[in-house]
Each structure stands twice: as C-alpha cells, then as structure tokens.
Tab-separated table of C-alpha atoms in Angstrom:
chain	number	residue	atom	x	y	z
A	1	UNK	CA	0.000	0.000	0.000
A	2	UNK	CA	1.334	3.419	-0.933
A	3	UNK	CA	1.638	6.029	1.770
A	4	UNK	CA	2.602	9.672	2.065
A	5	UNK	CA	4.158	11.698	4.850
A	6	UNK	CA	2.321	14.637	6.350
A	7	UNK	CA	3.623	17.171	8.870
A	8	UNK	CA	1.271	18.241	11.659
A	9	UNK	CA	1.605	20.879	14.359
A	10	UNK	CA	0.209	20.369	17.825
A	11	UNK	CA	0.305	22.278	21.104
A	12	UNK	CA	2.292	20.617	23.876
A	13	UNK	CA	3.168	21.808	27.405
A	14	UNK	CA	6.763	22.868	28.084
A	15	UNK	CA	8.087	23.881	31.492
A	16	UNK	CA	10.997	26.235	32.118
A	17	UNK	CA	11.915	27.441	35.651
A	18	UNK	CA	8.701	26.006	36.999
A	19	UNK	CA	6.485	27.874	34.496
A	20	UNK	CA	4.573	25.741	31.995
A	21	UNK	CA	3.479	27.125	28.650
A	22	UNK	CA	1.951	25.602	25.531
A	23	UNK	CA	4.284	25.607	22.537
A	24	UNK	CA	4.020	24.380	18.947
A	25	UNK	CA	5.628	21.053	18.138
A	26	UNK	CA	5.825	19.497	14.687
A	27	UNK	CA	5.595	15.770	14.139
A	28	UNK	CA	5.309	13.616	11.070
A	29	UNK	CA	3.160	10.639	10.313
A	30	UNK	CA	2.474	8.473	7.314
A	31	UNK	CA	-1.017	8.052	5.944
A	32	UNK	CA	-2.192	5.729	3.169
A	33	UNK	CA	-2.703	7.186	-0.264
A	34	UNK	CA	-6.136	6.686	-1.827
A	35	UNK	CA	-6.173	4.636	-5.015
A	36	UNK	CA	-6.049	6.479	-8.297
A	37	UNK	CA	-9.461	7.537	-9.605
A	38	UNK	CA	-9.027	6.291	-13.148
A	39	UNK	CA	-12.579	7.247	-14.086
A	40	UNK	CA	-11.863	10.867	-13.251
A	41	UNK	CA	-8.483	10.730	-15.009
A	42	UNK	CA	-10.032	9.299	-18.184
A	43	UNK	CA	-12.892	11.842	-18.118
A	44	UNK	CA	-10.498	14.743	-17.602
A	45	UNK	CA	-8.288	13.535	-20.443
A	46	UNK	CA	-11.294	13.144	-22.745
A	47	UNK	CA	-12.501	16.651	-21.953
A	48	UNK	CA	-9.007	17.968	-22.617
A	49	UNK	CA	-8.985	16.300	-26.029
A	50	UNK	CA	-12.423	17.753	-26.803
A	51	UNK	CA	-11.330	21.264	-25.821
A	52	UNK	CA	-8.186	20.890	-27.923
A	53	UNK	CA	-10.297	19.705	-30.857
A	54	UNK	CA	-12.621	22.661	-30.463
A	55	UNK	CA	-9.642	24.997	-30.636
A	56	UNK	CA	-8.478	23.371	-33.887
A	57	UNK	CA	-11.992	23.536	-35.328
A	58	UNK	CA	-12.329	27.228	-34.423
A	59	UNK	CA	-9.073	28.066	-36.201
A	60	UNK	CA	-9.826	25.887	-39.225
A	61	UNK	CA	-13.408	27.056	-39.733
A	62	UNK	CA	-12.542	30.709	-39.189
A	63	UNK	CA	-9.667	30.532	-41.667
A	64	UNK	CA	-11.721	28.648	-44.249
A	65	UNK	CA	-14.892	30.753	-44.045
A	66	UNK	CA	-12.858	33.947	-43.713
A	67	UNK	CA	-11.022	33.142	-46.941
A	68	UNK	CA	-14.406	32.580	-48.588
A	69	UNK	CA	-15.795	35.902	-47.375
A	70	UNK	CA	-12.724	37.860	-48.473
A	71	UNK	CA	-13.758	37.117	-52.049
A	72	UNK	CA	-16.726	39.457	-51.531
A	73	UNK	CA	-15.336	41.836	-48.856
A	74	UNK	CA	-12.147	43.830	-49.262
A	75	UNK	CA	-11.569	44.117	-45.494
A	76	UNK	CA	-10.010	40.871	-44.171
A	77	UNK	CA	-10.611	41.872	-40.552
A	78	UNK	CA	-14.345	42.157	-41.103
A	79	UNK	CA	-14.439	38.952	-43.125
A	80	UNK	CA	-12.639	36.834	-40.539
A	81	UNK	CA	-14.610	38.392	-37.665
A	82	UNK	CA	-17.839	37.414	-39.393
A	83	UNK	CA	-16.431	33.951	-40.130
A	84	UNK	CA	-15.770	33.335	-36.441
A	85	UNK	CA	-19.475	33.766	-35.786
A	86	UNK	CA	-20.276	30.538	-37.648
A	87	UNK	CA	-18.266	28.310	-35.326
A	88	UNK	CA	-18.711	30.341	-32.151
A	89	UNK	CA	-22.481	30.143	-32.556
A	90	UNK	CA	-22.730	26.391	-32.018
A	91	UNK	CA	-19.988	26.446	-29.367
A	92	UNK	CA	-22.021	28.945	-27.319
A	93	UNK	CA	-25.071	26.729	-27.764
A	94	UNK	CA	-23.029	23.826	-26.358
A	95	UNK	CA	-22.339	25.934	-23.272
A	96	UNK	CA	-26.078	26.484	-22.810
A	97	UNK	CA	-26.605	22.752	-23.262
A	98	UNK	CA	-24.183	22.134	-20.404
A	99	UNK	CA	-25.981	24.593	-18.128
A	100	UNK	CA	-29.360	22.971	-18.848
A	101	UNK	CA	-28.135	19.371	-18.786
A	102	UNK	CA	-30.457	18.402	-15.904
A	103	UNK	CA	-33.579	19.769	-17.598
A	104	UNK	CA	-34.622	17.823	-20.731
A	105	UNK	CA	-37.115	20.512	-21.742
A	106	UNK	CA	-34.737	23.476	-21.471
A	107	UNK	CA	-31.888	21.668	-23.219
A	108	UNK	CA	-33.831	21.151	-26.444
A	109	UNK	CA	-33.728	24.704	-27.751
A	110	UNK	CA	-29.949	25.282	-27.417
A	111	UNK	CA	-29.347	21.815	-28.883
A	112	UNK	CA	-31.493	22.570	-31.935
A	113	UNK	CA	-29.925	25.992	-32.328
A	114	UNK	CA	-26.483	24.396	-32.079
A	115	UNK	CA	-27.347	21.950	-34.846
A	116	UNK	CA	-28.505	24.840	-37.038
A	117	UNK	CA	-25.283	26.801	-36.457
A	118	UNK	CA	-23.237	23.647	-37.045
A	119	UNK	CA	-25.011	22.966	-40.354
A	120	UNK	CA	-24.313	26.509	-41.574
A	121	UNK	CA	-20.675	26.190	-40.469
A	122	UNK	CA	-20.174	22.887	-42.283
A	123	UNK	CA	-21.933	24.177	-45.394
A	124	UNK	CA	-19.741	27.300	-45.504
A	125	UNK	CA	-16.578	25.212	-45.141
A	126	UNK	CA	-17.700	22.927	-47.976
A	127	UNK	CA	-18.519	25.924	-50.181
A	128	UNK	CA	-15.049	27.315	-49.601
A	129	UNK	CA	-13.519	23.991	-50.600
A	130	UNK	CA	-15.614	23.946	-53.746
A	131	UNK	CA	-14.735	27.548	-54.662
A	132	UNK	CA	-11.043	26.858	-54.010
A	133	UNK	CA	-11.158	23.780	-56.289
A	134	UNK	CA	-10.543	21.509	-53.310
A	135	UNK	CA	-13.920	20.092	-52.324
A	136	UNK	CA	-12.292	17.147	-50.533
A	137	UNK	CA	-10.483	19.507	-48.176
A	138	UNK	CA	-13.739	21.345	-47.566
A	139	UNK	CA	-15.529	18.118	-46.720
A	140	UNK	CA	-12.729	17.124	-44.327
A	141	UNK	CA	-12.988	20.504	-42.570
A	142	UNK	CA	-16.753	20.097	-42.262
A	143	UNK	CA	-16.316	16.613	-40.805
A	144	UNK	CA	-13.939	18.053	-38.204
A	145	UNK	CA	-16.639	20.479	-37.034
A	146	UNK	CA	-19.254	17.734	-36.950
A	147	UNK	CA	-16.918	15.399	-35.057
A	148	UNK	CA	-16.136	18.027	-32.422
A	149	UNK	CA	-19.835	18.651	-31.909
A	150	UNK	CA	-20.552	14.920	-31.643
A	151	UNK	CA	-17.800	14.389	-29.081
A	152	UNK	CA	-19.172	17.199	-26.956
A	153	UNK	CA	-22.655	15.654	-27.141
A	154	UNK	CA	-21.251	12.344	-25.909
A	155	UNK	CA	-19.471	14.064	-23.010
A	156	UNK	CA	-22.658	15.948	-22.130
A	157	UNK	CA	-24.743	12.766	-22.155
A	158	UNK	CA	-22.179	11.132	-19.886
A	159	UNK	CA	-22.267	13.975	-17.368
A	160	UNK	CA	-26.023	14.601	-17.402
A	161	UNK	CA	-27.324	11.854	-15.139
A	162	UNK	CA	-31.015	11.233	-15.959
A	163	UNK	CA	-33.502	12.074	-13.213
A	164	UNK	CA	-36.638	10.130	-12.466
A	165	UNK	CA	-39.983	11.805	-13.133
A	166	UNK	CA	-40.733	12.781	-9.535
A	167	UNK	CA	-37.253	14.179	-8.895
A	168	UNK	CA	-37.392	16.091	-12.187
A	169	UNK	CA	-40.683	17.675	-11.139
A	170	UNK	CA	-39.207	18.603	-7.751
A	171	UNK	CA	-36.231	20.267	-9.454
A	172	UNK	CA	-38.586	22.143	-11.794
A	173	UNK	CA	-40.706	23.440	-8.907
A	174	UNK	CA	-37.652	24.661	-6.972
A	175	UNK	CA	-36.231	26.322	-10.089
A	176	UNK	CA	-39.571	28.050	-10.717
A	177	UNK	CA	-39.671	29.283	-7.130
A	178	UNK	CA	-36.189	30.768	-7.430
A	179	UNK	CA	-37.082	32.305	-10.784
A	180	UNK	CA	-40.225	33.815	-9.303
A	181	UNK	CA	-38.239	35.388	-6.482
A	182	UNK	CA	-35.809	36.905	-8.963
A	183	UNK	CA	-38.684	38.232	-11.095
A	184	UNK	CA	-40.428	39.760	-8.073
A	185	UNK	CA	-37.192	41.394	-6.950
A	186	UNK	CA	-36.754	42.969	-10.385
A	187	UNK	CA	-40.401	44.133	-10.444
A	188	UNK	CA	-40.116	45.623	-6.946
A	189	UNK	CA	-36.979	47.464	-7.999
A	190	UNK	CA	-38.786	48.882	-11.047
A	191	UNK	CA	-41.817	49.889	-8.941
A	192	UNK	CA	-39.618	51.559	-6.348
A	193	UNK	CA	-37.831	53.526	-9.044
A	194	UNK	CA	-41.130	54.513	-10.710
A	195	UNK	CA	-42.719	55.528	-7.396
A	196	UNK	CA	-39.672	57.610	-6.498
A	197	UNK	CA	-39.827	59.427	-9.829
A	198	UNK	CA	-43.569	59.983	-9.475
A	199	UNK	CA	-43.119	61.343	-5.939
A	200	UNK	CA	-40.388	63.695	-7.158
A	201	UNK	CA	-42.612	64.928	-9.998
A	202	UNK	CA	-45.548	65.503	-7.647
A	203	UNK	CA	-43.356	67.338	-5.152
A	204	UNK	CA	-42.012	69.574	-7.920
A	205	UNK	CA	-45.544	70.392	-9.063
A	206	UNK	CA	-46.755	71.134	-5.511
A	207	UNK	CA	-43.896	73.460	-4.650
A	208	UNK	CA	-43.188	76.726	-6.482
A	209	UNK	CA	-41.269	79.923	-5.765
A	210	UNK	CA	-43.106	83.214	-5.494
A	211	UNK	CA	-42.035	85.835	-7.986
A	212	UNK	CA	-41.367	88.438	-5.275
A	213	UNK	CA	-43.134	91.354	-3.544
A	214	UNK	CA	-46.560	92.381	-4.848
A	215	UNK	CA	-48.732	95.453	-4.830
A	216	UNK	CA	-49.323	95.159	-1.088
A	217	UNK	CA	-45.971	96.793	-0.478
A	218	UNK	CA	-43.877	93.868	0.849
A	219	UNK	CA	-40.377	94.807	1.892
A	220	UNK	CA	-37.953	93.238	-0.604
A	221	UNK	CA	-35.289	93.032	2.072
A	222	UNK	CA	-37.358	90.948	4.504
A	223	UNK	CA	-36.527	87.250	4.870
A	224	UNK	CA	-40.135	86.149	4.083
A	225	UNK	CA	-40.603	88.231	0.949
A	226	UNK	CA	-38.573	86.035	-1.447
A	227	UNK	CA	-40.027	82.526	-1.129
A	228	UNK	CA	-43.604	81.507	-0.322
A	229	UNK	CA	-44.418	77.785	-0.613
A	230	UNK	CA	-47.815	76.891	-2.014
A	231	UNK	CA	-50.069	74.237	-0.619
A	232	UNK	CA	-51.546	71.560	-2.938
A	233	UNK	CA	-54.682	73.705	-3.566
A	234	UNK	CA	-52.579	76.601	-4.869
A	235	UNK	CA	-53.399	79.061	-2.033
A	236	UNK	CA	-50.541	81.227	-0.821
A	237	UNK	CA	-50.121	82.704	2.656
A	238	UNK	CA	-51.085	86.082	1.272
A	239	UNK	CA	-54.259	84.636	-0.243
A	240	UNK	CA	-55.155	82.974	3.048
A	241	UNK	CA	-54.575	86.239	4.969
A	242	UNK	CA	-56.708	88.139	2.417
A	243	UNK	CA	-59.480	85.573	2.859
A	244	UNK	CA	-59.255	85.939	6.638
A	245	UNK	CA	-59.353	89.735	6.277
A	246	UNK	CA	-62.429	89.549	4.067
A	247	UNK	CA	-64.044	87.279	6.672
A	248	UNK	CA	-63.632	89.971	9.324
A	249	UNK	CA	-60.619	88.491	11.115
A	250	UNK	CA	-58.305	91.323	12.171
A	251	UNK	CA	-56.348	89.943	15.143
A	252	UNK	CA	-52.912	88.459	14.545
A	253	UNK	CA	-53.458	85.262	16.583
A	254	UNK	CA	-56.858	84.503	15.060
A	255	UNK	CA	-55.577	85.210	11.545
A	256	UNK	CA	-52.549	82.954	12.142
A	257	UNK	CA	-54.813	80.084	13.236
A	258	UNK	CA	-57.046	80.593	10.210
A	259	UNK	CA	-54.109	80.667	7.772
A	260	UNK	CA	-52.565	77.549	9.362
A	261	UNK	CA	-55.803	75.613	8.904
A	262	UNK	CA	-56.244	76.873	5.345
A	263	UNK	CA	-52.645	76.034	4.363
A	264	UNK	CA	-52.597	72.691	6.166
A	265	UNK	CA	-49.372	73.615	7.963
A	266	UNK	CA	-48.171	76.056	10.601
A	267	UNK	CA	-47.926	79.604	9.281
A	268	UNK	CA	-45.374	82.150	10.463
A	269	UNK	CA	-47.086	84.712	12.767
A	270	UNK	CA	-44.653	87.400	11.560
A	271	UNK	CA	-45.585	86.770	7.938
A	272	UNK	CA	-49.302	86.827	8.734
A	273	UNK	CA	-48.877	90.045	10.747
A	274	UNK	CA	-46.979	91.698	7.898
A	275	UNK	CA	-49.781	90.944	5.439
A	276	UNK	CA	-52.353	92.143	7.930
A	277	UNK	CA	-50.482	95.456	8.308
A	278	UNK	CA	-50.325	95.818	4.537
A	279	UNK	CA	-54.060	95.207	4.252
A	280	UNK	CA	-54.724	97.763	6.999
A	281	UNK	CA	-52.631	100.347	5.143
A	282	UNK	CA	-54.482	99.593	1.920
A	283	UNK	CA	-57.855	99.897	3.644
C-alpha cells in the first residue's frame, strides 16, 4: 500500500523554571494514499482532447470561411470576424446545453440551435472547398466540425445523469420558485424607481417659488418676501390672509390660526402680521 508523509503541528506543554506554557511542536506521520481515480483521469483527459479539438476547429473554420468571405469583402478583418461567428455560434449553444443538462425541456432549444449553427458552419466550409477547387479539403474541414460537436454531445450525455420523473418535477418546482423570487425582486426594484420618480414629480408640481413682492408693499429686504411655498390647492399665505381679512378676522393670533388651517401647515405669525399690516394700510 502506498503512503505519504504529512507534517502536523500540535500544542504541547513545556516547562521552564517552573512555568509551563503551551508551545508548537511538529511531528510527522504516514497516511495511506487513496487509489487512483481512473474514471476521473479518463474523463479529464477526454474533456481535454475535446477542448483541444474545439480549438483546432475554431481556427480551421474561421480561416476557411474567412477566406471565402474575403472574395466578396475587401476588409479581411471584417471577413474573418464574421467567419468566427459561424463556429462560435454552435460552441455557445453547447455551453447552454451544459448549463441545462439536468432539464430535458430546457436543453432542447440550445441543442437545436447548435445543430442549425453547425449545419451553416459545415456548409460554408464545404462551399469554400468547392470555390477553391478543393472540395475534398472542404468536406474534411466540415467533418472536423461535426466530429467536435458529436464528441461534446457524448461528453454531455455522460455527465447529465437522468432524473426520475418525480425528482425532475421537484427540481422544476424549486427552479420556478427561485425564478419567481428573482422576477419579483426585479419588479419591486422597477416599482420603487417609478414611485420615487412619481413622488419627485408631484413634489415639484406642488412646490413653487413666489415671484417676489406684490402690490401690497412687501419689503424686498425681509426674509419672508422672497419665497412663499404653495399648498396643494394653490393658495398662498397672502391669499389665506386676504381671505381671513375679508371674513372679518383682524387679530394676529386669530388670523394665524385661520391661515394655518387653510394652508394645512403652521404659518409664520410674523408673515401673517406683515400681510395684515399691509391690508390695513391699503384699507
């Protein structure tokens, strides 16, 4: 049996001059090595070969289709960039297949899309071989793409352990619950943003700035003469004081109470008194 040596550190008591302290002490011991996991080694090697094959296919297909497109486009960069889309399309679909490997329903669409991209890739490679008077080379390049796709499908089928019907339904329900929570979070975020914007708009419409002193003779240097907030009904402090004056209210305290009720907020007694004095002067 194979073994390996490991070094461990433990705390041990050590006494010097009658004082005992805990110190670190290293010691070694040999433990048995687990047997080699040949299944994992073989799977890792197979995946490495598949990835290497995909790299070769990407280069080959891009070069072949790019050379075909340069016959119609004078810019090689654009031609080869467009050519890479043929092979990258079905490779991306393979990635989505891997992510949906435990859901037979969700895996169908990326698999079909991957087959469509693969067919267009193989057809373009064959066309390039035909145009370049080397159809055999084109067919070989197309077979390389098809072989890489087939190997990936085999690896995916090996990794995607089939689930029984009841377990598959349980997985679907849990996935739907998580998806619903994500959807509700996004909707709540949108509603919060919309409500915040609506509240800001309403606040801007409710609040305005008075233009300045009017014909009642307000003092432009006073601290209340510049800004007068309006209540939602549009009545200003001056309007409320004028209404109180017309109703026969002349005292400062009574007028302040009336204006506060009319405005829906506490009014400044000094501001109310100033308007009352102006109205008295005008009368």
